[in-house]
Short mmCIF file of C-alpha atoms and ligand atoms in Angstrom, two decimals:
data_model
loop_
_atom_site.label_atom_id
_atom_site.label_comp_id
_atom_site.label_asym_id
_atom_site.label_seq_id
_atom_site.Cartn_x
_atom_site.Cartn_y
_atom_site.Cartn_z
CA UNK A 1 6.15 16.24 -16.78
CA UNK A 2 5.88 15.31 -20.43
CA UNK A 3 8.89 12.99 -19.72
CA UNK A 4 6.60 11.28 -16.85
CA UNK A 5 3.95 10.98 -19.28
CA UNK A 6 6.03 9.49 -22.24
CA UNK A 7 7.58 7.13 -19.91
CA UNK A 8 4.43 5.85 -18.47
CA UNK A 9 3.00 5.52 -21.85
CA UNK A 10 5.95 3.12 -23.12
CA UNK A 11 5.28 1.01 -19.89
CA UNK A 12 1.50 0.88 -20.95
CA UNK A 13 2.60 -0.15 -24.34
CA UNK A 14 5.31 -2.69 -23.11
CA UNK A 15 2.66 -4.39 -21.22
CA UNK A 16 0.18 -4.56 -24.14
CA UNK A 17 2.79 -5.82 -26.21
CA UNK A 18 3.47 -8.53 -23.17
CA UNK A 19 0.02 -9.62 -22.91
CA UNK A 20 -0.75 -9.82 -26.91
CA UNK A 21 2.52 -12.18 -27.01
CA UNK A 22 1.42 -14.16 -24.11
CA UNK A 23 -2.12 -14.68 -25.87
CA UNK A 24 -0.58 -15.86 -28.90
CA UNK A 25 1.99 -17.96 -27.46
CA UNK A 26 4.82 -15.60 -29.18
CA UNK A 27 7.78 -14.45 -27.53
CA UNK A 28 7.94 -10.85 -26.60
CA UNK A 29 11.52 -10.36 -28.18
CA UNK A 30 9.99 -11.23 -31.40
CA UNK A 31 8.19 -8.09 -31.53
CA UNK A 32 10.12 -4.61 -31.84
CA UNK A 33 8.57 -1.10 -31.06
CA UNK A 34 9.43 1.35 -33.52
CA UNK A 35 8.38 4.91 -32.43
CA UNK A 36 6.36 6.87 -35.12
CA UNK A 37 7.27 10.26 -34.30
CA UNK A 38 5.80 12.42 -37.13
CA UNK A 39 5.27 16.04 -35.66
CA UNK A 40 6.89 14.91 -32.32
CA UNK A 41 9.47 17.47 -31.16
CA UNK A 42 12.99 16.33 -30.67
CA UNK A 43 12.91 16.69 -26.80
CA UNK A 44 9.83 14.22 -26.69
CA UNK A 45 11.62 11.85 -28.99
CA UNK A 46 14.69 12.13 -26.74
CA UNK A 47 12.65 11.17 -23.78
CA UNK A 48 11.83 7.95 -25.49
CA UNK A 49 15.23 7.16 -26.51
CA UNK A 50 16.39 7.58 -23.00
CA UNK A 51 13.94 4.75 -22.12
CA UNK A 52 15.97 2.52 -24.43
CA UNK A 53 14.28 2.84 -27.77
CA UNK A 54 16.10 3.34 -30.64
CA UNK A 55 13.78 2.71 -33.79
CA UNK A 56 12.64 5.66 -35.07
CA UNK A 57 10.09 6.12 -38.08
CA UNK A 58 9.25 9.15 -39.76
CA UNK A 59 7.02 10.22 -42.70
CA UNK A 60 8.26 13.22 -44.12
CA UNK A 61 11.74 13.62 -45.40
CA UNK A 62 12.65 17.34 -44.66
CA UNK A 63 11.08 16.80 -40.83
CA UNK A 64 12.91 13.85 -40.65
CA UNK A 65 16.51 15.21 -41.65
CA UNK A 66 16.04 18.14 -39.25
CA UNK A 67 15.20 15.76 -36.45
CA UNK A 68 18.19 13.42 -37.47
CA UNK A 69 20.83 16.42 -37.30
CA UNK A 70 19.51 16.97 -33.59
CA UNK A 71 19.33 13.31 -32.68
CA UNK A 72 22.11 11.54 -34.61
CA UNK A 73 24.32 11.06 -31.53
CA UNK A 74 21.86 8.78 -30.15
CA UNK A 75 22.70 6.06 -32.79
CA UNK A 76 19.18 5.23 -33.53
CA UNK A 77 17.93 3.16 -36.65
CA UNK A 78 15.67 5.37 -39.00
CA UNK A 79 12.79 4.10 -40.96
CA UNK A 80 11.16 6.30 -43.53
CA UNK A 81 7.52 5.03 -43.06
CA UNK A 82 5.51 7.57 -45.09
CA UNK A 83 4.89 8.06 -48.78
CA UNK A 84 8.26 8.68 -50.30
CA UNK A 85 8.54 11.25 -53.19
CA UNK A 86 11.06 10.19 -55.86
CA UNK A 87 12.49 13.85 -55.51
CA UNK A 88 13.22 13.37 -51.82
CA UNK A 89 15.29 9.89 -52.34
CA UNK A 90 18.79 11.76 -52.07
CA UNK A 91 17.88 13.56 -48.91
CA UNK A 92 16.25 10.05 -47.61
CA UNK A 93 19.42 8.11 -48.11
CA UNK A 94 21.50 10.79 -46.32
CA UNK A 95 20.10 9.45 -43.13
CA UNK A 96 17.59 6.65 -43.40
CA UNK A 97 18.54 3.25 -42.66
CA UNK A 98 15.34 1.46 -43.70
CA UNK A 99 12.66 2.86 -46.39
CA UNK A 100 9.53 0.83 -45.51
CA UNK A 101 7.16 2.31 -47.97
CA UNK A 102 8.65 1.31 -51.37
CA UNK A 103 5.42 0.49 -53.34
CA UNK A 104 5.96 1.51 -57.06
CA UNK A 105 8.59 0.18 -59.40
CA UNK A 106 9.32 4.01 -60.46
CA UNK A 107 10.31 4.59 -56.97
CA UNK A 108 12.30 1.35 -56.67
CA UNK A 109 14.30 1.89 -59.65
CA UNK A 110 15.16 5.69 -58.99
CA UNK A 111 16.13 4.23 -55.34
CA UNK A 112 18.34 1.66 -57.27
CA UNK A 113 19.93 4.26 -59.27
CA UNK A 114 20.67 6.54 -56.34
CA UNK A 115 22.22 3.76 -54.36
CA UNK A 116 24.41 3.04 -57.31
CA UNK A 117 25.39 6.44 -57.54
CA UNK A 118 25.99 6.90 -53.79
CA UNK A 119 27.98 3.41 -54.00
CA UNK A 120 25.89 1.93 -51.13
CA UNK A 121 22.77 -0.53 -50.58
CA UNK A 122 19.67 0.16 -48.62
CA UNK A 123 17.44 -2.03 -46.89
CA UNK A 124 13.78 -1.82 -47.86
CA UNK A 125 10.43 -3.20 -46.67
CA UNK A 126 7.50 -3.58 -49.45
CA UNK A 127 4.30 -1.53 -48.41
CA UNK A 128 1.25 -3.51 -49.36
CA UNK A 129 -2.20 -1.90 -49.47
CA UNK A 130 -3.98 -4.73 -47.75
CA UNK A 131 -7.31 -2.61 -46.80
CA UNK A 132 -7.90 -1.95 -50.55
CA UNK A 133 -8.83 1.59 -50.04
CA UNK A 134 -8.13 3.87 -52.74
CA UNK A 135 -6.65 6.70 -50.70
CA UNK A 136 -3.92 4.61 -49.11
CA UNK A 137 -0.66 4.19 -50.54
CA UNK A 138 1.10 0.67 -51.06
CA UNK A 139 1.01 -1.95 -53.98
CA UNK A 140 -2.09 -3.96 -54.65
CA UNK A 141 -2.17 -7.30 -52.74
CA UNK A 142 -2.79 -9.04 -56.03
CA UNK A 143 0.02 -7.47 -57.58
CA UNK A 144 2.32 -7.68 -54.66
CA UNK A 145 4.23 -10.99 -55.58
CA UNK A 146 5.10 -9.69 -59.29
CA UNK A 147 5.96 -6.39 -57.66
CA UNK A 148 8.66 -8.23 -55.36
CA UNK A 149 10.03 -10.22 -57.77
CA UNK A 150 10.51 -7.19 -60.11
CA UNK A 151 12.21 -5.31 -56.94
CA UNK A 152 14.53 -8.19 -55.95
CA UNK A 153 16.13 -7.55 -59.38
CA UNK A 154 17.68 -4.27 -58.07
CA UNK A 155 20.96 -5.62 -56.30
CA UNK A 156 21.47 -2.38 -54.36
CA UNK A 157 17.78 -2.89 -52.79
CA UNK A 158 17.65 -5.47 -49.88
CA UNK A 159 13.93 -6.54 -49.13
CA UNK A 160 13.87 -7.18 -45.37
CA UNK A 161 10.08 -7.59 -45.05
CA UNK A 162 6.56 -6.29 -45.85
CA UNK A 163 4.87 -3.53 -44.39
CA UNK A 164 1.14 -2.54 -44.11
CA UNK A 165 -1.47 0.13 -42.53
CA UNK A 166 -4.33 -1.82 -41.11
CA UNK A 167 -8.03 -0.68 -41.96
CA UNK A 168 -9.04 2.08 -39.68
CA UNK A 169 -12.21 0.37 -38.44
CA UNK A 170 -13.65 -0.62 -35.27
CA UNK A 171 -14.53 -3.89 -36.45
CA UNK A 172 -11.60 -5.86 -35.33
CA UNK A 173 -12.27 -8.88 -37.78
CA UNK A 174 -11.79 -6.57 -40.83
CA UNK A 175 -8.66 -5.23 -39.38
CA UNK A 176 -7.49 -8.55 -38.80
CA UNK A 177 -7.85 -9.51 -42.26
CA UNK A 178 -5.58 -6.89 -43.34
CA UNK A 179 -2.57 -8.49 -41.23
CA UNK A 180 -3.72 -11.88 -42.37
CA UNK A 181 -3.15 -10.92 -45.80
CA UNK A 182 0.20 -9.53 -45.08
CA UNK A 183 1.31 -12.58 -43.43
CA UNK A 184 0.03 -14.65 -46.75
CA UNK A 185 2.13 -12.63 -48.66
CA UNK A 186 5.04 -13.06 -46.64
CA UNK A 187 4.79 -16.93 -46.73
CA UNK A 188 4.32 -16.74 -50.59
CA UNK A 189 7.26 -14.42 -50.67
CA UNK A 190 9.57 -16.65 -48.76
CA UNK A 191 8.43 -19.45 -50.79
CA UNK A 192 10.11 -17.85 -53.87
CA UNK A 193 13.51 -17.99 -52.07
CA UNK A 194 14.62 -14.88 -53.97
CA UNK A 195 18.27 -13.97 -53.72
CA UNK A 196 18.77 -10.75 -51.84
CA UNK A 197 15.56 -10.80 -50.16
CA UNK A 198 14.61 -12.31 -46.62
CA UNK A 199 11.11 -11.07 -45.67
CA UNK A 200 11.76 -11.70 -42.13
CA UNK A 201 10.05 -8.55 -40.96
CA UNK A 202 6.16 -7.89 -40.83
CA UNK A 203 5.81 -4.22 -40.02
CA UNK A 204 2.09 -3.95 -38.76
CA UNK A 205 0.19 -2.55 -36.14
CA UNK A 206 -0.39 0.80 -34.69
CA UNK A 207 -1.64 2.47 -31.23
CA UNK A 208 -5.34 1.14 -31.78
CA UNK A 209 -4.74 -2.29 -33.28
CA UNK A 210 -1.33 -3.59 -32.08
CA UNK A 211 -2.69 -6.30 -30.56
CA UNK A 212 -4.39 -7.82 -33.58
CA UNK A 213 -1.09 -7.14 -35.52
CA UNK A 214 0.85 -9.34 -33.03
CA UNK A 215 -1.63 -11.96 -32.94
CA UNK A 216 -1.42 -12.10 -36.85
CA UNK A 217 2.62 -12.19 -36.78
CA UNK A 218 3.62 -8.67 -36.38
CA UNK A 219 7.50 -8.33 -35.84
CA UNK A 220 7.37 -4.40 -35.85
CA UNK A 221 4.58 -2.31 -34.49
CA UNK A 222 4.53 1.35 -35.05
CA UNK A 223 3.18 3.50 -32.36
CA UNK A 224 2.88 7.25 -32.38
CA UNK A 225 -0.47 8.43 -30.57
CA UNK A 226 -0.23 5.89 -27.63
CA UNK A 227 3.02 7.13 -26.49
CA UNK A 228 3.16 10.97 -27.74
CA UNK A 229 -0.22 11.92 -27.57
CA UNK A 230 -2.61 13.11 -30.34
CA UNK A 231 -1.29 14.82 -33.45
CA UNK A 232 -2.11 18.39 -34.59
CA UNK A 233 -2.94 17.07 -38.25
CA UNK A 234 -5.37 14.28 -39.18
CA UNK A 235 -3.60 11.32 -40.50
CA UNK A 236 -4.62 11.97 -44.03
CA UNK A 237 -2.47 14.83 -44.30
CA UNK A 238 0.45 12.10 -44.36
CA UNK A 239 -1.35 9.26 -46.10
CA UNK A 240 -3.25 10.62 -48.95
CA UNK A 241 -0.39 12.98 -50.32
CA UNK A 242 -0.17 12.03 -54.22
CA UNK A 243 2.95 12.64 -55.84
C1 LIG B 301 1.52 7.91 -37.93
C2 LIG B 301 1.59 6.51 -38.44
C3 LIG B 301 1.78 5.42 -37.36
C4 LIG B 301 1.31 5.51 -35.92
O1 LIG B 301 0.16 5.51 -35.79
P1 LIG B 301 -0.84 5.82 -34.60
O2 LIG B 301 -1.95 5.52 -34.66
O3 LIG B 301 -0.39 7.12 -33.94
O4 LIG B 301 -0.05 4.86 -33.29
C5 LIG B 301 2.15 4.16 -38.04
N1 LIG B 301 2.38 3.82 -39.28
C6 LIG B 301 2.47 5.03 -39.95
C7 LIG B 301 2.88 4.68 -41.52
C8 LIG B 301 1.96 6.18 -39.67
O5 LIG B 301 1.90 7.12 -40.59
#
């Protein structure tokens, strides 16, 4: 049964988290598991929620909104982890607790304006393109600090941390460099002591590289495939869309 597979996969992930924490002398409570649920049915998401998980990450706003309508009684925390088009901001703010993919000033500006209009604040992460791949979203690492300073000026946006997607590579050290770079940017950001910003969270690590990310300081891994199985579309469908 599907629910047994998901249950078992979650156990395996938890073991991987525990082992990686042990190896790097970290407390396993420091690493949260966010369920990356793009393309996953509400039934399957519900199975994972029933196992005690409540952090959900969705890539596409419209897909997420439909699922939210069905799952909202569960009191989960909803994160947008995919590229956010500015024309979707008003919908995202109807259900999202955190926008992890803030990576350009136009987006930050429009988020600020919409929050102002709605009379509320929003927690955000800054997405950094630590793999330097042209196809990937995220602010360029060399521009990250300047960008963070600018975003911190928006009173309704509360920066809680940084997010990155590691290089898709079988060479562990190259992947690890991405996570090291995000950690460096976190330390530099914390040193700025910006009001309105905390940088406690490092959202990094996915199905194939979560151990490396945990070793380098991840506080939130985003896992899809290793829990819910292969997706019907390649990830480029979610990561490369330009708008
Ligand atoms: C899909 C996705 C994930 C999860 O990736 P898996 O390899 O399926 O674990 C994590 N982060 C983002 C931004 C994603 O789009």
